[in-house]
mmCIF file of N, CA and C in Angstrom:
data_model
loop_
_atom_site.group_PDB
_atom_site.id
_atom_site.type_symbol
_atom_site.label_atom_id
_atom_site.label_comp_id
_atom_site.label_asym_id
_atom_site.label_seq_id
_atom_site.Cartn_x
_atom_site.Cartn_y
_atom_site.Cartn_z
ATOM 1 N N MET C 18 -8.500 -11.743 21.250
ATOM 2 C CA MET C 18 -7.520 -10.694 21.391
ATOM 3 C C MET C 18 -7.368 -9.960 20.061
ATOM 4 N N LYS C 19 -7.546 -8.660 20.092
ATOM 5 C CA LYS C 19 -7.428 -7.839 18.896
ATOM 6 C C LYS C 19 -5.961 -7.510 18.637
ATOM 7 N N LEU C 20 -5.489 -7.799 17.440
ATOM 8 C CA LEU C 20 -4.095 -7.543 17.077
ATOM 9 C C LEU C 20 -4.018 -6.391 16.085
ATOM 10 N N GLN C 21 -2.906 -5.669 16.158
ATOM 11 C CA GLN C 21 -2.647 -4.592 15.197
ATOM 12 C C GLN C 21 -1.590 -5.071 14.206
ATOM 13 N N TYR C 22 -1.964 -5.075 12.935
ATOM 14 C CA TYR C 22 -1.077 -5.551 11.878
ATOM 15 C C TYR C 22 -0.500 -4.393 11.068
ATOM 16 N N VAL C 23 0.722 -4.585 10.618
ATOM 17 C CA VAL C 23 1.335 -3.761 9.578
ATOM 18 C C VAL C 23 1.702 -4.725 8.452
ATOM 19 N N LEU C 24 1.306 -4.377 7.238
ATOM 20 C CA LEU C 24 1.628 -5.204 6.084
ATOM 21 C C LEU C 24 2.696 -4.514 5.254
ATOM 22 N N VAL C 25 3.639 -5.287 4.758
ATOM 23 C CA VAL C 25 4.679 -4.781 3.855
ATOM 24 C C VAL C 25 4.492 -5.512 2.526
ATOM 25 N N VAL C 26 4.238 -4.750 1.483
ATOM 26 C CA VAL C 26 3.986 -5.317 0.163
ATOM 27 C C VAL C 26 5.141 -4.931 -0.749
ATOM 28 N N THR C 27 5.829 -5.945 -1.297
ATOM 29 C CA THR C 27 6.989 -5.690 -2.160
ATOM 30 C C THR C 27 6.746 -6.113 -3.604
ATOM 31 N N GLU C 28 5.545 -6.531 -3.905
ATOM 32 C CA GLU C 28 5.233 -6.982 -5.268
ATOM 33 C C GLU C 28 4.233 -6.020 -5.913
ATOM 34 N N PRO C 29 4.271 -5.874 -7.227
ATOM 35 C CA PRO C 29 3.373 -4.927 -7.907
ATOM 36 C C PRO C 29 1.921 -5.385 -7.875
ATOM 37 N N ALA C 30 1.035 -4.468 -8.241
ATOM 38 C CA ALA C 30 -0.401 -4.772 -8.231
ATOM 39 C C ALA C 30 -0.751 -5.873 -9.223
ATOM 40 N N TYR C 31 -0.036 -5.931 -10.313
ATOM 41 C CA TYR C 31 -0.327 -6.925 -11.347
ATOM 42 C C TYR C 31 0.961 -7.637 -11.746
ATOM 43 N N GLY C 32 0.831 -8.872 -12.186
ATOM 44 C CA GLY C 32 1.982 -9.653 -12.612
ATOM 45 C C GLY C 32 2.355 -10.739 -11.630
ATOM 46 N N THR C 33 1.985 -10.567 -10.374
ATOM 47 C CA THR C 33 2.155 -11.618 -9.379
ATOM 48 C C THR C 33 0.897 -11.636 -8.519
ATOM 49 N N GLN C 34 0.767 -12.655 -7.699
ATOM 50 C CA GLN C 34 -0.413 -12.804 -6.844
ATOM 51 C C GLN C 34 -0.230 -12.154 -5.481
ATOM 52 N N MET C 35 1.002 -11.799 -5.115
ATOM 53 C CA MET C 35 1.290 -11.415 -3.727
ATOM 54 C C MET C 35 0.554 -10.160 -3.254
ATOM 55 N N ALA C 36 0.452 -9.150 -4.074
ATOM 56 C CA ALA C 36 -0.239 -7.931 -3.644
ATOM 57 C C ALA C 36 -1.717 -8.213 -3.416
ATOM 58 N N ARG C 37 -2.306 -9.005 -4.285
ATOM 59 C CA ARG C 37 -3.727 -9.367 -4.101
ATOM 60 C C ARG C 37 -3.890 -10.208 -2.837
ATOM 61 N N THR C 38 -2.952 -11.103 -2.585
ATOM 62 C CA THR C 38 -3.001 -11.906 -1.357
ATOM 63 C C THR C 38 -2.900 -11.002 -0.135
ATOM 64 N N ALA C 39 -2.050 -9.979 -0.202
ATOM 65 C CA ALA C 39 -1.939 -9.025 0.905
ATOM 66 C C ALA C 39 -3.268 -8.313 1.135
ATOM 67 N N TYR C 40 -3.905 -7.906 0.054
ATOM 68 C CA TYR C 40 -5.211 -7.243 0.172
ATOM 69 C C TYR C 40 -6.228 -8.189 0.807
ATOM 70 N N GLN C 41 -6.261 -9.425 0.347
ATOM 71 C CA GLN C 41 -7.206 -10.391 0.901
ATOM 72 C C GLN C 41 -6.915 -10.646 2.381
ATOM 73 N N PHE C 42 -5.631 -10.702 2.741
ATOM 74 C CA PHE C 42 -5.272 -10.880 4.142
ATOM 75 C C PHE C 42 -5.771 -9.702 4.971
ATOM 76 N N ALA C 43 -5.579 -8.485 4.469
ATOM 77 C CA ALA C 43 -6.029 -7.286 5.192
ATOM 78 C C ALA C 43 -7.533 -7.333 5.422
ATOM 79 N N CYS C 44 -8.273 -7.692 4.384
ATOM 80 C CA CYS C 44 -9.736 -7.768 4.523
ATOM 81 C C CYS C 44 -10.129 -8.829 5.546
ATOM 82 N N ALA C 45 -9.486 -9.985 5.504
ATOM 83 C CA ALA C 45 -9.808 -11.065 6.437
ATOM 84 C C ALA C 45 -9.454 -10.675 7.872
ATOM 85 N N ALA C 46 -8.328 -10.005 8.054
ATOM 86 C CA ALA C 46 -7.928 -9.581 9.403
ATOM 87 C C ALA C 46 -8.931 -8.586 9.973
ATOM 88 N N ILE C 47 -9.345 -7.646 9.161
ATOM 89 C CA ILE C 47 -10.320 -6.642 9.617
ATOM 90 C C ILE C 47 -11.652 -7.316 9.926
ATOM 91 N N GLU C 48 -12.063 -8.230 9.066
ATOM 92 C CA GLU C 48 -13.329 -8.937 9.291
ATOM 93 C C GLU C 48 -13.280 -9.773 10.570
ATOM 94 N N ALA C 49 -12.107 -10.246 10.922
ATOM 95 C CA ALA C 49 -11.944 -11.039 12.153
ATOM 96 C C ALA C 49 -11.826 -10.156 13.396
ATOM 97 N N GLY C 50 -11.889 -8.841 13.224
ATOM 98 C CA GLY C 50 -11.865 -7.939 14.371
ATOM 99 C C GLY C 50 -10.503 -7.347 14.693
ATOM 100 N N HIS C 51 -9.518 -7.620 13.870
ATOM 101 C CA HIS C 51 -8.183 -7.055 14.072
ATOM 102 C C HIS C 51 -8.084 -5.705 13.367
ATOM 103 N N GLN C 52 -6.981 -5.008 13.614
ATOM 104 C CA GLN C 52 -6.749 -3.716 12.980
ATOM 105 C C GLN C 52 -5.541 -3.815 12.042
ATOM 106 N N VAL C 53 -5.684 -3.285 10.859
ATOM 107 C CA VAL C 53 -4.544 -3.117 9.954
ATOM 108 C C VAL C 53 -4.257 -1.624 9.954
ATOM 109 N N SER C 54 -3.196 -1.240 10.637
ATOM 110 C CA SER C 54 -2.920 0.191 10.793
ATOM 111 C C SER C 54 -2.224 0.790 9.579
ATOM 112 N N LYS C 55 -1.406 -0.020 8.916
ATOM 113 C CA LYS C 55 -0.631 0.530 7.791
ATOM 114 C C LYS C 55 -0.283 -0.571 6.805
ATOM 115 N N VAL C 56 -0.315 -0.209 5.542
ATOM 116 C CA VAL C 56 0.260 -1.049 4.492
ATOM 117 C C VAL C 56 1.386 -0.221 3.888
ATOM 118 N N PHE C 57 2.591 -0.736 3.983
ATOM 119 C CA PHE C 57 3.763 -0.045 3.451
ATOM 120 C C PHE C 57 4.186 -0.754 2.173
ATOM 121 N N PHE C 58 4.234 -0.012 1.092
ATOM 122 C CA PHE C 58 4.576 -0.554 -0.213
ATOM 123 C C PHE C 58 6.031 -0.220 -0.503
ATOM 124 N N TYR C 59 6.829 -1.252 -0.740
ATOM 125 C CA TYR C 59 8.264 -1.102 -0.908
ATOM 126 C C TYR C 59 8.698 -1.822 -2.177
ATOM 127 N N GLN C 60 9.830 -1.456 -2.723
ATOM 128 C CA GLN C 60 10.362 -2.020 -3.973
ATOM 129 C C GLN C 60 9.281 -1.934 -5.058
ATOM 130 N N ASP C 61 9.037 -3.007 -5.806
ATOM 131 C CA ASP C 61 8.012 -2.943 -6.855
ATOM 132 C C ASP C 61 6.599 -2.816 -6.284
ATOM 133 N N GLY C 62 6.450 -3.004 -5.001
ATOM 134 C CA GLY C 62 5.142 -2.832 -4.362
ATOM 135 C C GLY C 62 4.606 -1.415 -4.481
ATOM 136 N N VAL C 63 5.489 -0.443 -4.700
ATOM 137 C CA VAL C 63 5.030 0.947 -4.841
ATOM 138 C C VAL C 63 4.105 1.111 -6.046
ATOM 139 N N LEU C 64 4.167 0.170 -6.990
ATOM 140 C CA LEU C 64 3.298 0.258 -8.170
ATOM 141 C C LEU C 64 1.831 0.056 -7.806
ATOM 142 N N ASN C 65 1.544 -0.423 -6.584
ATOM 143 C CA ASN C 65 0.164 -0.504 -6.103
ATOM 144 C C ASN C 65 -0.440 0.884 -5.933
ATOM 145 N N GLY C 66 0.405 1.901 -5.824
ATOM 146 C CA GLY C 66 -0.072 3.268 -5.625
ATOM 147 C C GLY C 66 -0.037 4.122 -6.886
ATOM 148 N N ALA C 67 0.127 3.502 -8.029
ATOM 149 C CA ALA C 67 0.204 4.255 -9.286
ATOM 150 C C ALA C 67 -1.196 4.630 -9.771
ATOM 151 N N ALA C 68 -1.451 5.922 -9.874
ATOM 152 C CA ALA C 68 -2.762 6.402 -10.312
ATOM 153 C C ALA C 68 -3.034 6.059 -11.768
ATOM 154 N N SER C 69 -1.982 5.813 -12.522
ATOM 155 C CA SER C 69 -2.143 5.546 -13.950
ATOM 156 C C SER C 69 -2.459 4.090 -14.252
ATOM 157 N N THR C 70 -2.626 3.261 -13.227
ATOM 158 C CA THR C 70 -2.967 1.857 -13.444
ATOM 159 C C THR C 70 -4.426 1.749 -13.880
ATOM 160 N N VAL C 71 -4.641 1.131 -15.031
ATOM 161 C CA VAL C 71 -6.004 0.949 -15.546
ATOM 162 C C VAL C 71 -6.174 -0.520 -15.930
ATOM 163 N N PRO C 72 -6.751 -1.321 -15.047
ATOM 164 C CA PRO C 72 -6.941 -2.733 -15.384
ATOM 165 C C PRO C 72 -8.047 -2.903 -16.428
ATOM 166 N N ALA C 73 -8.014 -4.024 -17.115
ATOM 167 C CA ALA C 73 -9.074 -4.332 -18.079
ATOM 168 C C ALA C 73 -10.406 -4.445 -17.343
ATOM 169 N N ASN C 74 -11.487 -4.266 -18.069
ATOM 170 C CA ASN C 74 -12.818 -4.268 -17.457
ATOM 171 C C ASN C 74 -13.131 -5.550 -16.701
ATOM 172 N N ASP C 75 -12.577 -6.671 -17.131
ATOM 173 C CA ASP C 75 -12.879 -7.936 -16.467
ATOM 174 C C ASP C 75 -11.833 -8.322 -15.416
ATOM 175 N N GLU C 76 -10.929 -7.398 -15.092
ATOM 176 C CA GLU C 76 -9.918 -7.674 -14.070
ATOM 177 C C GLU C 76 -10.246 -6.947 -12.772
ATOM 178 N N PHE C 77 -9.777 -7.501 -11.681
ATOM 179 C CA PHE C 77 -9.949 -6.892 -10.366
ATOM 180 C C PHE C 77 -9.116 -5.611 -10.290
ATOM 181 N N ASP C 78 -9.722 -4.533 -9.818
ATOM 182 C CA ASP C 78 -9.035 -3.245 -9.685
ATOM 183 C C ASP C 78 -8.384 -3.181 -8.302
ATOM 184 N N LEU C 79 -7.156 -3.643 -8.229
ATOM 185 C CA LEU C 79 -6.481 -3.716 -6.932
ATOM 186 C C LEU C 79 -6.158 -2.342 -6.369
ATOM 187 N N VAL C 80 -5.758 -1.407 -7.208
ATOM 188 C CA VAL C 80 -5.466 -0.046 -6.716
ATOM 189 C C VAL C 80 -6.738 0.554 -6.112
ATOM 190 N N GLY C 81 -7.841 0.417 -6.802
ATOM 191 C CA GLY C 81 -9.117 0.907 -6.282
ATOM 192 C C GLY C 81 -9.526 0.192 -5.002
ATOM 193 N N ALA C 82 -9.238 -1.100 -4.931
ATOM 194 C CA ALA C 82 -9.582 -1.861 -3.726
ATOM 195 C C ALA C 82 -8.765 -1.370 -2.528
ATOM 196 N N TRP C 83 -7.487 -1.093 -2.742
ATOM 197 C CA TRP C 83 -6.667 -0.536 -1.657
ATOM 198 C C TRP C 83 -7.239 0.797 -1.187
ATOM 199 N N GLN C 84 -7.644 1.634 -2.134
ATOM 200 C CA GLN C 84 -8.194 2.946 -1.786
ATOM 201 C C GLN C 84 -9.471 2.800 -0.966
ATOM 202 N N THR C 85 -10.331 1.903 -1.366
ATOM 203 C CA THR C 85 -11.573 1.672 -0.623
ATOM 204 C C THR C 85 -11.269 1.150 0.773
ATOM 205 N N LEU C 86 -10.329 0.241 0.874
ATOM 206 C CA LEU C 86 -9.935 -0.285 2.186
ATOM 207 C C LEU C 86 -9.435 0.839 3.087
ATOM 208 N N ALA C 87 -8.637 1.726 2.533
ATOM 209 C CA ALA C 87 -8.105 2.848 3.325
ATOM 210 C C ALA C 87 -9.221 3.754 3.830
ATOM 211 N N ARG C 88 -10.151 4.076 2.954
ATOM 212 C CA ARG C 88 -11.244 4.982 3.343
ATOM 213 C C ARG C 88 -12.206 4.323 4.326
ATOM 214 N N ASP C 89 -12.528 3.069 4.103
ATOM 215 C CA ASP C 89 -13.536 2.398 4.934
ATOM 216 C C ASP C 89 -13.006 1.978 6.299
ATOM 217 N N HIS C 90 -11.702 1.730 6.399
ATOM 218 C CA HIS C 90 -11.157 1.172 7.646
ATOM 219 C C HIS C 90 -9.967 1.959 8.186
ATOM 220 N N GLN C 91 -9.755 3.177 7.706
ATOM 221 C CA GLN C 91 -8.690 4.044 8.196
ATOM 222 C C GLN C 91 -7.336 3.334 8.173
ATOM 223 N N VAL C 92 -7.029 2.689 7.087
ATOM 224 C CA VAL C 92 -5.741 2.028 6.891
ATOM 225 C C VAL C 92 -4.825 3.010 6.159
ATOM 226 N N GLN C 93 -3.658 3.274 6.703
ATOM 227 C CA GLN C 93 -2.687 4.132 6.037
ATOM 228 C C GLN C 93 -2.010 3.357 4.902
ATOM 229 N N LEU C 94 -1.998 3.949 3.735
ATOM 230 C CA LEU C 94 -1.307 3.357 2.581
ATOM 231 C C LEU C 94 -0.102 4.230 2.286
ATOM 232 N N GLU C 95 1.091 3.709 2.507
ATOM 233 C CA GLU C 95 2.303 4.487 2.291
ATOM 234 C C GLU C 95 3.221 3.779 1.310
ATOM 235 N N THR C 96 3.718 4.538 0.338
ATOM 236 C CA THR C 96 4.731 4.000 -0.556
ATOM 237 C C THR C 96 6.082 4.551 -0.123
ATOM 238 N N CYS C 97 7.098 3.743 -0.246
ATOM 239 C CA CYS C 97 8.460 4.208 0.026
ATOM 240 C C CYS C 97 8.804 5.274 -1.006
ATOM 241 N N VAL C 98 9.155 6.444 -0.531
ATOM 242 C CA VAL C 98 9.367 7.559 -1.448
ATOM 243 C C VAL C 98 10.522 7.294 -2.411
ATOM 244 N N ALA C 99 11.617 6.745 -1.957
ATOM 245 C CA ALA C 99 12.771 6.506 -2.836
ATOM 246 C C ALA C 99 12.446 5.453 -3.898
ATOM 247 N N ALA C 100 11.828 4.361 -3.474
ATOM 248 C CA ALA C 100 11.456 3.310 -4.435
ATOM 249 C C ALA C 100 10.422 3.826 -5.427
ATOM 250 N N ALA C 101 9.496 4.643 -4.948
ATOM 251 C CA ALA C 101 8.444 5.175 -5.816
ATOM 252 C C ALA C 101 9.023 6.129 -6.864
ATOM 253 N N LEU C 102 9.918 6.996 -6.448
ATOM 254 C CA LEU C 102 10.511 7.936 -7.405
ATOM 255 C C LEU C 102 11.247 7.195 -8.517
ATOM 256 N N ARG C 103 11.942 6.128 -8.155
ATOM 257 C CA ARG C 103 12.672 5.346 -9.164
ATOM 258 C C ARG C 103 11.736 4.705 -10.179
ATOM 259 N N ARG C 104 10.488 4.460 -9.745
ATOM 260 C CA ARG C 104 9.533 3.749 -10.609
ATOM 261 C C ARG C 104 8.470 4.676 -11.192
ATOM 262 N N GLY C 105 8.629 5.974 -11.012
ATOM 263 C CA GLY C 105 7.712 6.931 -11.620
ATOM 264 C C GLY C 105 6.412 7.139 -10.876
ATOM 265 N N VAL C 106 6.356 6.753 -9.618
ATOM 266 C CA VAL C 106 5.164 7.000 -8.799
ATOM 267 C C VAL C 106 5.497 8.205 -7.916
ATOM 268 N N ILE C 107 4.892 9.343 -8.255
ATOM 269 C CA ILE C 107 5.340 10.623 -7.713
ATOM 270 C C ILE C 107 4.168 11.371 -7.079
ATOM 271 N N SER C 108 4.338 11.798 -5.858
ATOM 272 C CA SER C 108 3.301 12.565 -5.158
ATOM 273 C C SER C 108 3.299 14.013 -5.646
ATOM 274 N N ASP C 109 2.272 14.761 -5.240
ATOM 275 C CA ASP C 109 2.208 16.188 -5.592
ATOM 276 C C ASP C 109 3.450 16.924 -5.091
ATOM 277 N N GLN C 110 3.833 16.635 -3.848
ATOM 278 C CA GLN C 110 4.984 17.309 -3.237
ATOM 279 C C GLN C 110 6.270 17.003 -3.999
ATOM 280 N N GLU C 111 6.475 15.744 -4.340
ATOM 281 C CA GLU C 111 7.690 15.354 -5.066
ATOM 282 C C GLU C 111 7.681 15.923 -6.486
ATOM 283 N N ALA C 112 6.501 15.960 -7.113
ATOM 284 C CA ALA C 112 6.405 16.535 -8.461
ATOM 285 C C ALA C 112 6.818 18.002 -8.436
ATOM 286 N N ALA C 113 6.330 18.733 -7.430
ATOM 287 C CA ALA C 113 6.692 20.153 -7.328
ATOM 288 C C ALA C 113 8.187 20.307 -7.058
ATOM 289 N N GLN C 114 8.705 19.462 -6.177
ATOM 290 C CA GLN C 114 10.121 19.544 -5.813
ATOM 291 C C GLN C 114 11.032 19.261 -6.997
ATOM 292 N N HIS C 115 10.629 18.364 -7.870
ATOM 293 C CA HIS C 115 11.471 17.968 -8.996
ATOM 294 C C HIS C 115 11.065 18.641 -10.300
ATOM 295 N N GLY C 116 10.153 19.610 -10.229
ATOM 296 C CA GLY C 116 9.767 20.371 -11.403
ATOM 297 C C GLY C 116 8.979 19.577 -12.427
ATOM 298 N N LEU C 117 8.246 18.581 -11.981
ATOM 299 C CA LEU C 117 7.430 17.775 -12.894
ATOM 300 C C LEU C 117 6.028 18.364 -12.994
ATOM 301 N N SER C 118 5.407 18.190 -14.129
ATOM 302 C CA SER C 118 4.115 18.834 -14.373
ATOM 303 C C SER C 118 2.953 18.157 -13.662
ATOM 304 N N GLN C 119 3.099 16.889 -13.284
ATOM 305 C CA GLN C 119 1.976 16.199 -12.633
ATOM 306 C C GLN C 119 2.469 15.095 -11.717
ATOM 307 N N SER C 120 1.615 14.738 -10.798
ATOM 308 C CA SER C 120 1.915 13.622 -9.900
ATOM 309 C C SER C 120 1.273 12.357 -10.465
ATOM 310 N N THR C 121 1.727 11.221 -9.975
ATOM 311 C CA THR C 121 1.178 9.944 -10.437
ATOM 312 C C THR C 121 0.789 9.048 -9.274
ATOM 313 N N LEU C 122 0.770 9.609 -8.074
ATOM 314 C CA LEU C 122 0.394 8.825 -6.900
ATOM 315 C C LEU C 122 -1.121 8.842 -6.757
ATOM 316 N N ALA C 123 -1.715 7.680 -6.603
ATOM 317 C CA ALA C 123 -3.166 7.566 -6.461
ATOM 318 C C ALA C 123 -3.634 8.215 -5.159
ATOM 319 N N THR C 124 -4.868 8.711 -5.149
ATOM 320 C CA THR C 124 -5.424 9.281 -3.927
ATOM 321 C C THR C 124 -5.496 8.204 -2.852
ATOM 322 N N ASP C 125 -5.467 8.634 -1.634
ATOM 323 C CA ASP C 125 -5.476 7.783 -0.434
ATOM 324 C C ASP C 125 -4.131 7.122 -0.158
ATOM 325 N N PHE C 126 -3.156 7.334 -1.032
ATOM 326 C CA PHE C 126 -1.792 6.862 -0.787
ATOM 327 C C PHE C 126 -0.949 8.076 -0.393
ATOM 328 N N SER C 127 0.060 7.847 0.407
ATOM 329 C CA SER C 127 1.029 8.886 0.715
ATOM 330 C C SER C 127 2.425 8.293 0.555
ATOM 331 N N GLN C 128 3.424 9.154 0.605
ATOM 332 C CA GLN C 128 4.795 8.678 0.483
ATOM 333 C C GLN C 128 5.537 8.946 1.782
ATOM 334 N N ALA C 129 6.380 8.010 2.159
ATOM 335 C CA ALA C 129 7.132 8.119 3.405
ATOM 336 C C ALA C 129 8.460 7.400 3.234
ATOM 337 N N GLY C 130 9.351 7.657 4.164
ATOM 338 C CA GLY C 130 10.644 6.990 4.148
ATOM 339 C C GLY C 130 10.630 5.719 4.977
ATOM 340 N N LEU C 131 11.752 5.052 4.979
ATOM 341 C CA LEU C 131 11.843 3.800 5.735
ATOM 342 C C LEU C 131 11.730 4.036 7.241
ATOM 343 N N GLY C 132 11.994 5.274 7.690
ATOM 344 C CA GLY C 132 11.813 5.596 9.105
ATOM 345 C C GLY C 132 10.372 5.413 9.546
ATOM 346 N N ALA C 133 9.442 5.762 8.661
ATOM 347 C CA ALA C 133 8.018 5.575 8.971
ATOM 348 C C ALA C 133 7.690 4.096 9.096
ATOM 349 N N LEU C 134 8.304 3.277 8.251
ATOM 350 C CA LEU C 134 8.097 1.838 8.366
ATOM 351 C C LEU C 134 8.676 1.324 9.677
ATOM 352 N N ALA C 135 9.876 1.750 10.018
ATOM 353 C CA ALA C 135 10.515 1.301 11.265
ATOM 354 C C ALA C 135 9.656 1.676 12.469
ATOM 355 N N GLU C 136 9.109 2.872 12.454
ATOM 356 C CA GLU C 136 8.245 3.308 13.558
ATOM 357 C C GLU C 136 6.999 2.439 13.643
ATOM 358 N N ALA C 137 6.403 2.117 12.498
ATOM 359 C CA ALA C 137 5.210 1.267 12.491
ATOM 360 C C ALA C 137 5.535 -0.135 12.994
ATOM 361 N N LEU C 138 6.720 -0.630 12.650
ATOM 362 C CA LEU C 138 7.104 -1.973 13.085
ATOM 363 C C LEU C 138 7.226 -2.049 14.604
ATOM 364 N N LEU C 139 7.607 -0.935 15.209
ATOM 365 C CA LEU C 139 7.773 -0.929 16.665
ATOM 366 C C LEU C 139 6.440 -0.962 17.401
ATOM 367 N N THR C 140 5.389 -0.508 16.763
ATOM 368 C CA THR C 140 4.093 -0.423 17.443
ATOM 369 C C THR C 140 3.137 -1.549 17.057
ATOM 370 N N ALA C 141 3.453 -2.299 16.019
ATOM 371 C CA ALA C 141 2.549 -3.359 15.560
ATOM 372 C C ALA C 141 2.707 -4.616 16.397
ATOM 373 N N ASP C 142 1.603 -5.361 16.517
ATOM 374 C CA ASP C 142 1.680 -6.676 17.159
ATOM 375 C C ASP C 142 2.230 -7.718 16.199
ATOM 376 N N ARG C 143 1.879 -7.572 14.918
ATOM 377 C CA ARG C 143 2.327 -8.514 13.892
ATOM 378 C C ARG C 143 2.668 -7.739 12.620
ATOM 379 N N VAL C 144 3.700 -8.221 11.919
ATOM 380 C CA VAL C 144 4.093 -7.653 10.624
ATOM 381 C C VAL C 144 4.066 -8.797 9.623
ATOM 382 N N MET C 145 3.381 -8.572 8.531
ATOM 383 C CA MET C 145 3.292 -9.586 7.483
ATOM 384 C C MET C 145 3.892 -8.996 6.223
ATOM 385 N N GLN C 146 4.770 -9.749 5.555
ATOM 386 C CA GLN C 146 5.353 -9.285 4.302
ATOM 387 C C GLN C 146 4.841 -10.133 3.152
ATOM 388 N N PHE C 147 4.425 -9.460 2.115
ATOM 389 C CA PHE C 147 3.906 -10.135 0.926
ATOM 390 C C PHE C 147 4.735 -9.725 -0.271
#
């Protein structure tokens, strides 16, 4: 039976293991034939979408891995807009709205409100929080 998953990530890309575990779970679910329709990044999890993240050469590039996952498997990557703004992760639209000179949201990520998460929760077979 093919299941549709929504993942909620509340931990940053670096400093804890949870975001990497979420990524590994997404890859394993897809490999097992399931669908991961959306990864919603909330609280410090929005830092997974920061374009300015530059890991050391010998470290795993989690932001890049999320982007590749999104492109290869049509997984929506959404950061909570309110949490992201508080942490300096800003989309093109928000940068223009707030008069900022540049955005800091990585490509393949978008920003959405909690309503988008609630809608995804209603359609998913399983929700996993990391």
